[in-house]
PDB file of C-alpha atoms in Angstrom:
ATOM      1  CA  UNK A   1      44.390 -32.190  77.072  1.00 64.00           C
ATOM      2  CA  UNK A   2      43.484 -35.036  75.958  1.00 70.00           C
ATOM      3  CA  UNK A   3      39.515 -34.858  74.449  1.00 93.00           C
ATOM      4  CA  UNK A   4      38.214 -38.902  75.133  1.00 97.00           C
ATOM      5  CA  UNK A   5      40.663 -40.470  77.214  1.00 96.00           C
ATOM      6  CA  UNK A   6      40.792 -44.530  77.232  1.00 96.00           C
ATOM      7  CA  UNK A   7      42.524 -46.676  79.765  1.00 97.00           C
ATOM      8  CA  UNK A   8      44.074 -48.768  78.896  1.00 97.00           C
ATOM      9  CA  UNK A   9      45.764 -48.662  75.734  1.00 96.00           C
ATOM     10  CA  UNK A  10      46.725 -52.506  75.775  1.00 97.00           C
ATOM     11  CA  UNK A  11      45.080 -55.111  77.490  1.00 97.00           C
ATOM     12  CA  UNK A  12      46.696 -58.690  77.118  1.00 97.00           C
ATOM     13  CA  UNK A  13      44.802 -61.098  79.314  1.00 97.00           C
ATOM     14  CA  UNK A  14      43.285 -64.833  79.400  1.00 96.00           C
ATOM     15  CA  UNK A  15      40.288 -66.364  77.961  1.00 96.00           C
ATOM     16  CA  UNK A  16      37.558 -66.558  80.670  1.00 97.00           C
ATOM     17  CA  UNK A  17      38.538 -63.630  82.958  1.00 97.00           C
ATOM     18  CA  UNK A  18      36.816 -60.559  83.507  1.00 97.00           C
ATOM     19  CA  UNK A  19      38.046 -56.801  82.592  1.00 97.00           C
ATOM     20  CA  UNK A  20      37.160 -53.489  82.181  1.00 97.00           C
ATOM     21  CA  UNK A  21      37.780 -50.732  79.929  1.00 98.00           C
ATOM     22  CA  UNK A  22      37.611 -46.700  81.072  1.00 98.00           C
ATOM     23  CA  UNK A  23      36.407 -43.916  79.105  1.00 98.00           C
ATOM     24  CA  UNK A  24      36.634 -40.202  80.342  1.00 97.00           C
ATOM     25  CA  UNK A  25      35.860 -37.188  78.004  1.00 97.00           C
ATOM     26  CA  UNK A  26      36.356 -33.405  78.753  1.00 96.00           C
ATOM     27  CA  UNK A  27      34.616 -31.777  76.183  1.00 95.00           C
ATOM     28  CA  UNK A  28      31.504 -31.562  77.778  1.00 94.00           C
ATOM     29  CA  UNK A  29      29.445 -33.760  75.899  1.00 94.00           C
ATOM     30  CA  UNK A  30      26.422 -35.521  76.828  1.00 91.00           C
ATOM     31  CA  UNK A  31      26.609 -38.672  74.539  1.00 92.00           C
ATOM     32  CA  UNK A  32      29.065 -41.087  74.494  1.00 94.00           C
ATOM     33  CA  UNK A  33      29.519 -44.466  72.640  1.00 94.00           C
ATOM     34  CA  UNK A  34      31.414 -47.610  72.354  1.00 96.00           C
ATOM     35  CA  UNK A  35      32.610 -49.099  69.247  1.00 96.00           C
ATOM     36  CA  UNK A  36      34.359 -52.414  68.259  1.00 96.00           C
ATOM     37  CA  UNK A  37      36.260 -52.562  65.589  1.00 96.00           C
ATOM     38  CA  UNK A  38      37.791 -55.852  64.582  1.00 94.00           C
ATOM     39  CA  UNK A  39      41.152 -56.984  62.147  1.00 92.00           C
ATOM     40  CA  UNK A  40      39.862 -55.956  59.144  1.00 91.00           C
ATOM     41  CA  UNK A  41      38.864 -52.651  60.277  1.00 92.00           C
ATOM     42  CA  UNK A  42      35.008 -52.962  60.609  1.00 93.00           C
ATOM     43  CA  UNK A  43      33.472 -50.533  62.898  1.00 93.00           C
ATOM     44  CA  UNK A  44      30.210 -51.637  64.808  1.00 91.00           C
ATOM     45  CA  UNK A  45      28.508 -49.637  67.477  1.00 91.00           C
ATOM     46  CA  UNK A  46      28.109 -51.818  70.453  1.00 94.00           C
ATOM     47  CA  UNK A  47      26.218 -48.814  73.205  1.00 92.00           C
ATOM     48  CA  UNK A  48      25.446 -45.022  73.480  1.00 91.00           C
ATOM     49  CA  UNK A  49      24.171 -43.439  76.324  1.00 91.00           C
ATOM     50  CA  UNK A  50      22.927 -39.731  76.285  1.00 89.00           C
ATOM     51  CA  UNK A  51      22.552 -37.992  79.830  1.00 87.00           C
ATOM     52  CA  UNK A  52      23.669 -41.231  81.391  1.00 86.00           C
ATOM     53  CA  UNK A  53      20.712 -43.461  80.214  1.00 87.00           C
ATOM     54  CA  UNK A  54      21.393 -46.211  77.729  1.00 89.00           C
ATOM     55  CA  UNK A  55      19.850 -44.761  74.002  1.00 86.00           C
ATOM     56  CA  UNK A  56      21.297 -47.773  71.787  1.00 83.00           C
ATOM     57  CA  UNK A  57      22.398 -51.137  72.705  1.00 84.00           C
ATOM     58  CA  UNK A  58      23.154 -53.343  69.895  1.00 84.00           C
ATOM     59  CA  UNK A  59      22.789 -56.793  69.536  1.00 79.00           C
ATOM     60  CA  UNK A  60      25.806 -57.656  72.238  1.00 88.00           C
ATOM     61  CA  UNK A  61      26.535 -60.544  74.378  1.00 90.00           C
ATOM     62  CA  UNK A  62      25.400 -59.640  77.792  1.00 92.00           C
ATOM     63  CA  UNK A  63      29.106 -60.453  79.335  1.00 96.00           C
ATOM     64  CA  UNK A  64      29.565 -56.770  78.027  1.00 96.00           C
ATOM     65  CA  UNK A  65      27.925 -54.096  80.454  1.00 95.00           C
ATOM     66  CA  UNK A  66      28.218 -50.530  79.952  1.00 95.00           C
ATOM     67  CA  UNK A  67      27.873 -47.912  83.065  1.00 94.00           C
ATOM     68  CA  UNK A  68      27.951 -44.604  82.437  1.00 93.00           C
ATOM     69  CA  UNK A  69      28.280 -42.760  86.389  1.00 92.00           C
ATOM     70  CA  UNK A  70      27.951 -39.011  84.676  1.00 92.00           C
ATOM     71  CA  UNK A  71      28.234 -37.692  81.762  1.00 92.00           C
ATOM     72  CA  UNK A  72      32.039 -37.481  81.019  1.00 95.00           C
ATOM     73  CA  UNK A  73      32.490 -41.336  81.974  1.00 96.00           C
ATOM     74  CA  UNK A  74      31.030 -44.227  80.075  1.00 96.00           C
ATOM     75  CA  UNK A  75      33.426 -47.679  81.228  1.00 97.00           C
ATOM     76  CA  UNK A  76      32.708 -51.129  79.560  1.00 97.00           C
ATOM     77  CA  UNK A  77      33.092 -54.056  81.924  1.00 97.00           C
ATOM     78  CA  UNK A  78      33.941 -57.790  80.023  1.00 97.00           C
ATOM     79  CA  UNK A  79      32.858 -60.604  81.550  1.00 96.00           C
ATOM     80  CA  UNK A  80      34.285 -64.195  80.696  1.00 97.00           C
ATOM     81  CA  UNK A  81      36.328 -63.218  77.876  1.00 97.00           C
ATOM     82  CA  UNK A  82      36.168 -65.477  74.709  1.00 96.00           C
ATOM     83  CA  UNK A  83      39.345 -65.361  71.951  1.00 96.00           C
ATOM     84  CA  UNK A  84      36.233 -63.400  69.536  1.00 94.00           C
ATOM     85  CA  UNK A  85      36.660 -60.223  72.068  1.00 96.00           C
ATOM     86  CA  UNK A  86      39.927 -60.117  71.006  1.00 97.00           C
ATOM     87  CA  UNK A  87      39.782 -56.600  69.086  1.00 97.00           C
ATOM     88  CA  UNK A  88      40.495 -52.442  69.525  1.00 97.00           C
ATOM     89  CA  UNK A  89      37.593 -51.060  71.290  1.00 98.00           C
ATOM     90  CA  UNK A  90      37.139 -47.106  71.081  1.00 97.00           C
ATOM     91  CA  UNK A  91      35.101 -45.038  72.938  1.00 97.00           C
ATOM     92  CA  UNK A  92      33.676 -41.684  71.451  1.00 96.00           C
ATOM     93  CA  UNK A  93      31.341 -38.673  72.566  1.00 95.00           C
ATOM     94  CA  UNK A  94      29.308 -36.083  70.736  1.00 92.00           C
ATOM     95  CA  UNK A  95      27.451 -33.002  71.922  1.00 89.00           C
ATOM     96  CA  UNK A  96      23.784 -34.717  71.733  1.00 80.00           C
ATOM     97  CA  UNK A  97      22.684 -37.645  70.491  1.00 76.00           C
ATOM     98  CA  UNK A  98      21.387 -35.388  67.220  1.00 75.00           C
ATOM     99  CA  UNK A  99      22.128 -36.254  63.365  1.00 73.00           C
ATOM    100  CA  UNK A 100      24.268 -33.241  62.969  1.00 85.00           C
ATOM    101  CA  UNK A 101      26.616 -33.453  65.437  1.00 88.00           C
ATOM    102  CA  UNK A 102      30.174 -35.834  64.941  1.00 92.00           C
ATOM    103  CA  UNK A 103      31.619 -38.024  67.133  1.00 94.00           C
ATOM    104  CA  UNK A 104      35.014 -37.702  68.515  1.00 95.00           C
ATOM    105  CA  UNK A 105      36.687 -40.766  69.230  1.00 96.00           C
ATOM    106  CA  UNK A 106      39.387 -41.885  71.803  1.00 96.00           C
ATOM    107  CA  UNK A 107      42.580 -43.808  70.574  1.00 95.00           C
ATOM    108  CA  UNK A 108      40.985 -47.278  71.413  1.00 96.00           C
ATOM    109  CA  UNK A 109      41.965 -50.200  73.477  1.00 98.00           C
ATOM    110  CA  UNK A 110      43.451 -53.210  72.119  1.00 97.00           C
ATOM    111  CA  UNK A 111      42.160 -56.254  73.765  1.00 97.00           C
ATOM    112  CA  UNK A 112      44.014 -59.197  72.857  1.00 97.00           C
ATOM    113  CA  UNK A 113      42.511 -62.697  74.279  1.00 96.00           C
ATOM    114  CA  UNK A 114      45.585 -65.621  74.995  1.00 92.00           C
TER     115      UNK A 114
ATOM    116  CA  UNK B   1      17.961 -50.288  57.747  1.00 82.00           C
ATOM    117  CA  UNK B   2      20.498 -47.715  57.335  1.00 87.00           C
ATOM    118  CA  UNK B   3      23.498 -48.740  55.152  1.00 93.00           C
ATOM    119  CA  UNK B   4      26.687 -47.326  53.823  1.00 96.00           C
ATOM    120  CA  UNK B   5      28.866 -48.740  51.040  1.00 96.00           C
ATOM    121  CA  UNK B   6      32.012 -47.733  49.802  1.00 96.00           C
ATOM    122  CA  UNK B   7      34.156 -48.208  47.198  1.00 85.00           C
ATOM    123  CA  UNK B   8      36.634 -51.617  48.519  1.00 85.00           C
ATOM    124  CA  UNK B   9      40.128 -51.038  49.170  1.00 84.00           C
ATOM    125  CA  UNK B  10      42.861 -50.683  49.400  1.00 95.00           C
ATOM    126  CA  UNK B  11      43.626 -48.359  46.944  1.00 96.00           C
ATOM    127  CA  UNK B  12      46.949 -47.474  46.110  1.00 97.00           C
ATOM    128  CA  UNK B  13      48.515 -43.988  44.652  1.00 97.00           C
ATOM    129  CA  UNK B  14      51.995 -42.187  43.983  1.00 97.00           C
ATOM    130  CA  UNK B  15      52.260 -38.729  45.170  1.00 97.00           C
ATOM    131  CA  UNK B  16      50.074 -35.703  43.837  1.00 97.00           C
ATOM    132  CA  UNK B  17      47.780 -38.307  42.251  1.00 98.00           C
ATOM    133  CA  UNK B  18      44.127 -37.870  42.086  1.00 98.00           C
ATOM    134  CA  UNK B  19      42.074 -39.455  44.883  1.00 97.00           C
ATOM    135  CA  UNK B  20      38.336 -40.541  44.925  1.00 97.00           C
ATOM    136  CA  UNK B  21      36.823 -43.063  47.137  1.00 97.00           C
ATOM    137  CA  UNK B  22      33.276 -43.679  46.711  1.00 97.00           C
ATOM    138  CA  UNK B  23      30.568 -43.829  48.995  1.00 98.00           C
ATOM    139  CA  UNK B  24      27.191 -44.384  48.660  1.00 97.00           C
ATOM    140  CA  UNK B  25      24.292 -45.190  51.464  1.00 96.00           C
ATOM    141  CA  UNK B  26      20.685 -46.539  52.287  1.00 95.00           C
ATOM    142  CA  UNK B  27      18.781 -44.021  55.145  1.00 90.00           C
ATOM    143  CA  UNK B  28      15.289 -43.769  55.704  1.00 82.00           C
ATOM    144  CA  UNK B  29      15.256 -40.355  56.558  1.00 79.00           C
ATOM    145  CA  UNK B  30      17.687 -37.228  56.239  1.00 83.00           C
ATOM    146  CA  UNK B  31      21.004 -38.129  57.528  1.00 91.00           C
ATOM    147  CA  UNK B  32      24.018 -36.003  58.137  1.00 93.00           C
ATOM    148  CA  UNK B  33      27.093 -37.517  56.140  1.00 96.00           C
ATOM    149  CA  UNK B  34      30.743 -37.590  57.180  1.00 97.00           C
ATOM    150  CA  UNK B  35      33.880 -38.803  56.507  1.00 98.00           C
ATOM    151  CA  UNK B  36      36.516 -39.584  59.489  1.00 98.00           C
ATOM    152  CA  UNK B  37      39.858 -40.665  58.885  1.00 98.00           C
ATOM    153  CA  UNK B  38      42.129 -43.149  61.177  1.00 97.00           C
ATOM    154  CA  UNK B  39      45.465 -43.102  61.071  1.00 96.00           C
ATOM    155  CA  UNK B  40      47.198 -46.282  62.429  1.00 91.00           C
ATOM    156  CA  UNK B  41      47.538 -46.428  65.802  1.00 90.00           C
ATOM    157  CA  UNK B  42      44.573 -44.159  66.401  1.00 92.00           C
ATOM    158  CA  UNK B  43      41.201 -43.215  66.701  1.00 94.00           C
ATOM    159  CA  UNK B  44      39.159 -42.320  64.103  1.00 96.00           C
ATOM    160  CA  UNK B  45      38.899 -38.212  63.098  1.00 96.00           C
ATOM    161  CA  UNK B  46      36.418 -36.019  61.536  1.00 97.00           C
ATOM    162  CA  UNK B  47      37.642 -35.389  58.631  1.00 98.00           C
ATOM    163  CA  UNK B  48      34.298 -33.708  56.961  1.00 98.00           C
ATOM    164  CA  UNK B  49      30.733 -33.369  57.051  1.00 96.00           C
ATOM    165  CA  UNK B  50      27.840 -32.309  55.252  1.00 96.00           C
ATOM    166  CA  UNK B  51      24.021 -32.288  56.628  1.00 93.00           C
ATOM    167  CA  UNK B  52      21.982 -31.448  53.818  1.00 92.00           C
ATOM    168  CA  UNK B  53      21.530 -31.939  50.102  1.00 93.00           C
ATOM    169  CA  UNK B  54      23.843 -30.424  47.937  1.00 95.00           C
ATOM    170  CA  UNK B  55      26.301 -29.124  50.957  1.00 96.00           C
ATOM    171  CA  UNK B  56      30.295 -29.515  49.978  1.00 97.00           C
ATOM    172  CA  UNK B  57      32.580 -30.450  52.908  1.00 97.00           C
ATOM    173  CA  UNK B  58      35.992 -29.892  53.047  1.00 97.00           C
ATOM    174  CA  UNK B  59      38.973 -29.540  54.577  1.00 97.00           C
ATOM    175  CA  UNK B  60      42.580 -30.124  54.309  1.00 96.00           C
ATOM    176  CA  UNK B  61      42.259 -30.194  50.744  1.00 97.00           C
ATOM    177  CA  UNK B  62      39.967 -33.248  50.987  1.00 98.00           C
ATOM    178  CA  UNK B  63      36.113 -32.373  49.499  1.00 98.00           C
ATOM    179  CA  UNK B  64      32.782 -34.780  49.188  1.00 98.00           C
ATOM    180  CA  UNK B  65      29.545 -33.145  48.335  1.00 98.00           C
ATOM    181  CA  UNK B  66      26.248 -34.497  49.745  1.00 97.00           C
ATOM    182  CA  UNK B  67      23.879 -35.801  46.310  1.00 96.00           C
ATOM    183  CA  UNK B  68      20.944 -36.945  47.213  1.00 94.00           C
ATOM    184  CA  UNK B  69      19.618 -37.622  44.065  1.00 94.00           C
ATOM    185  CA  UNK B  70      22.264 -40.154  43.273  1.00 96.00           C
ATOM    186  CA  UNK B  71      22.360 -41.142  47.492  1.00 96.00           C
ATOM    187  CA  UNK B  72      26.060 -40.470  47.365  1.00 97.00           C
ATOM    188  CA  UNK B  73      28.876 -39.091  49.334  1.00 98.00           C
ATOM    189  CA  UNK B  74      32.299 -39.475  47.172  1.00 98.00           C
ATOM    190  CA  UNK B  75      35.495 -38.428  48.931  1.00 98.00           C
ATOM    191  CA  UNK B  76      38.289 -36.415  46.580  1.00 98.00           C
ATOM    192  CA  UNK B  77      40.936 -34.675  46.956  1.00 98.00           C
ATOM    193  CA  UNK B  78      43.168 -33.206  43.724  1.00 97.00           C
ATOM    194  CA  UNK B  79      46.840 -33.770  44.780  1.00 96.00           C
ATOM    195  CA  UNK B  80      47.718 -36.870  47.490  1.00 98.00           C
ATOM    196  CA  UNK B  81      50.684 -36.597  49.631  1.00 97.00           C
ATOM    197  CA  UNK B  82      52.019 -39.297  51.753  1.00 97.00           C
ATOM    198  CA  UNK B  83      50.649 -38.187  55.053  1.00 97.00           C
ATOM    199  CA  UNK B  84      47.133 -38.761  53.718  1.00 97.00           C
ATOM    200  CA  UNK B  85      48.136 -42.670  53.899  1.00 97.00           C
ATOM    201  CA  UNK B  86      45.215 -43.736  56.410  1.00 97.00           C
ATOM    202  CA  UNK B  87      41.948 -45.790  56.576  1.00 97.00           C
ATOM    203  CA  UNK B  88      38.641 -43.821  55.411  1.00 98.00           C
ATOM    204  CA  UNK B  89      35.359 -43.899  56.853  1.00 97.00           C
ATOM    205  CA  UNK B  90      32.031 -42.560  54.949  1.00 97.00           C
ATOM    206  CA  UNK B  91      29.279 -42.405  57.749  1.00 96.00           C
ATOM    207  CA  UNK B  92      25.703 -41.622  58.682  1.00 93.00           C
ATOM    208  CA  UNK B  93      23.899 -40.286  61.279  1.00 90.00           C
ATOM    209  CA  UNK B  94      20.256 -39.976  61.708  1.00 82.00           C
ATOM    210  CA  UNK B  95      19.153 -37.210  63.802  1.00 71.00           C
ATOM    211  CA  UNK B  96      15.452 -39.774  64.287  1.00 63.00           C
ATOM    212  CA  UNK B  97      17.468 -42.781  65.260  1.00 54.00           C
ATOM    213  CA  UNK B  98      18.863 -41.480  68.944  1.00 64.00           C
ATOM    214  CA  UNK B  99      22.109 -40.793  67.141  1.00 66.00           C
ATOM    215  CA  UNK B 100      22.924 -44.064  65.973  1.00 78.00           C
ATOM    216  CA  UNK B 101      26.134 -43.630  63.198  1.00 86.00           C
ATOM    217  CA  UNK B 102      26.419 -46.500  60.434  1.00 90.00           C
ATOM    218  CA  UNK B 103      29.874 -46.546  58.736  1.00 94.00           C
ATOM    219  CA  UNK B 104      31.241 -48.100  55.927  1.00 96.00           C
ATOM    220  CA  UNK B 105      33.684 -50.890  55.950  1.00 95.00           C
ATOM    221  CA  UNK B 106      36.176 -48.389  55.585  1.00 96.00           C
ATOM    222  CA  UNK B 107      38.980 -47.557  52.656  1.00 96.00           C
ATOM    223  CA  UNK B 108      42.665 -48.461  52.920  1.00 96.00           C
ATOM    224  CA  UNK B 109      45.090 -45.617  51.027  1.00 97.00           C
ATOM    225  CA  UNK B 110      48.687 -45.855  50.416  1.00 97.00           C
ATOM    226  CA  UNK B 111      50.287 -43.221  48.870  1.00 98.00           C
ATOM    227  CA  UNK B 112      53.722 -43.832  47.751  1.00 97.00           C
ATOM    228  CA  UNK B 113      56.707 -41.020  46.814  1.00 95.00           C
TER     229      UNK B 113
END
């Protein structure tokens, strides 16, 4: 019954590799997000999709490519992983992109680059 | 652009102490304001929210009032418990900005028995 689920929970890989993180929500929301949280707990928006359309694309290296096959899924593919990509990546969703709707977060994917 | 400034942590309190975590914001429009809580190893969870000036959000003994005149949304709880130990994030979301949220840097609270 998990509302926003991410896989994998942990990801340990070598520098230079390509990896993907998957996210699914069963809340019927139409807006989904990817956030990056660094070791100091700072949280930064990366991307947001509304009805499968990209609506927020922050200053993120183009090695990061989101894909939304449908409203319930938002995946994140990362090419040529670098040491600085080590972080916790959170997927979130909300009902609509409007201001009053809170976001529901997954439990995060802990990415460690060796 | 929008910004959220939170009281720096970490904050350490004894059980049953009074908690205040300050939050002030800068926004061009009329944002909704939120407090989220993150327990160790988990994602953020909505704690409370307020969508217009003078609204008070409350949940689990926590309260925050949307003060437009001081652009603040301070989080308070009268008597904290060990189980309240977590990281607390203040956030704003503007309806005009395609749903983009701006988060504060988080405040780590530790409550000791």
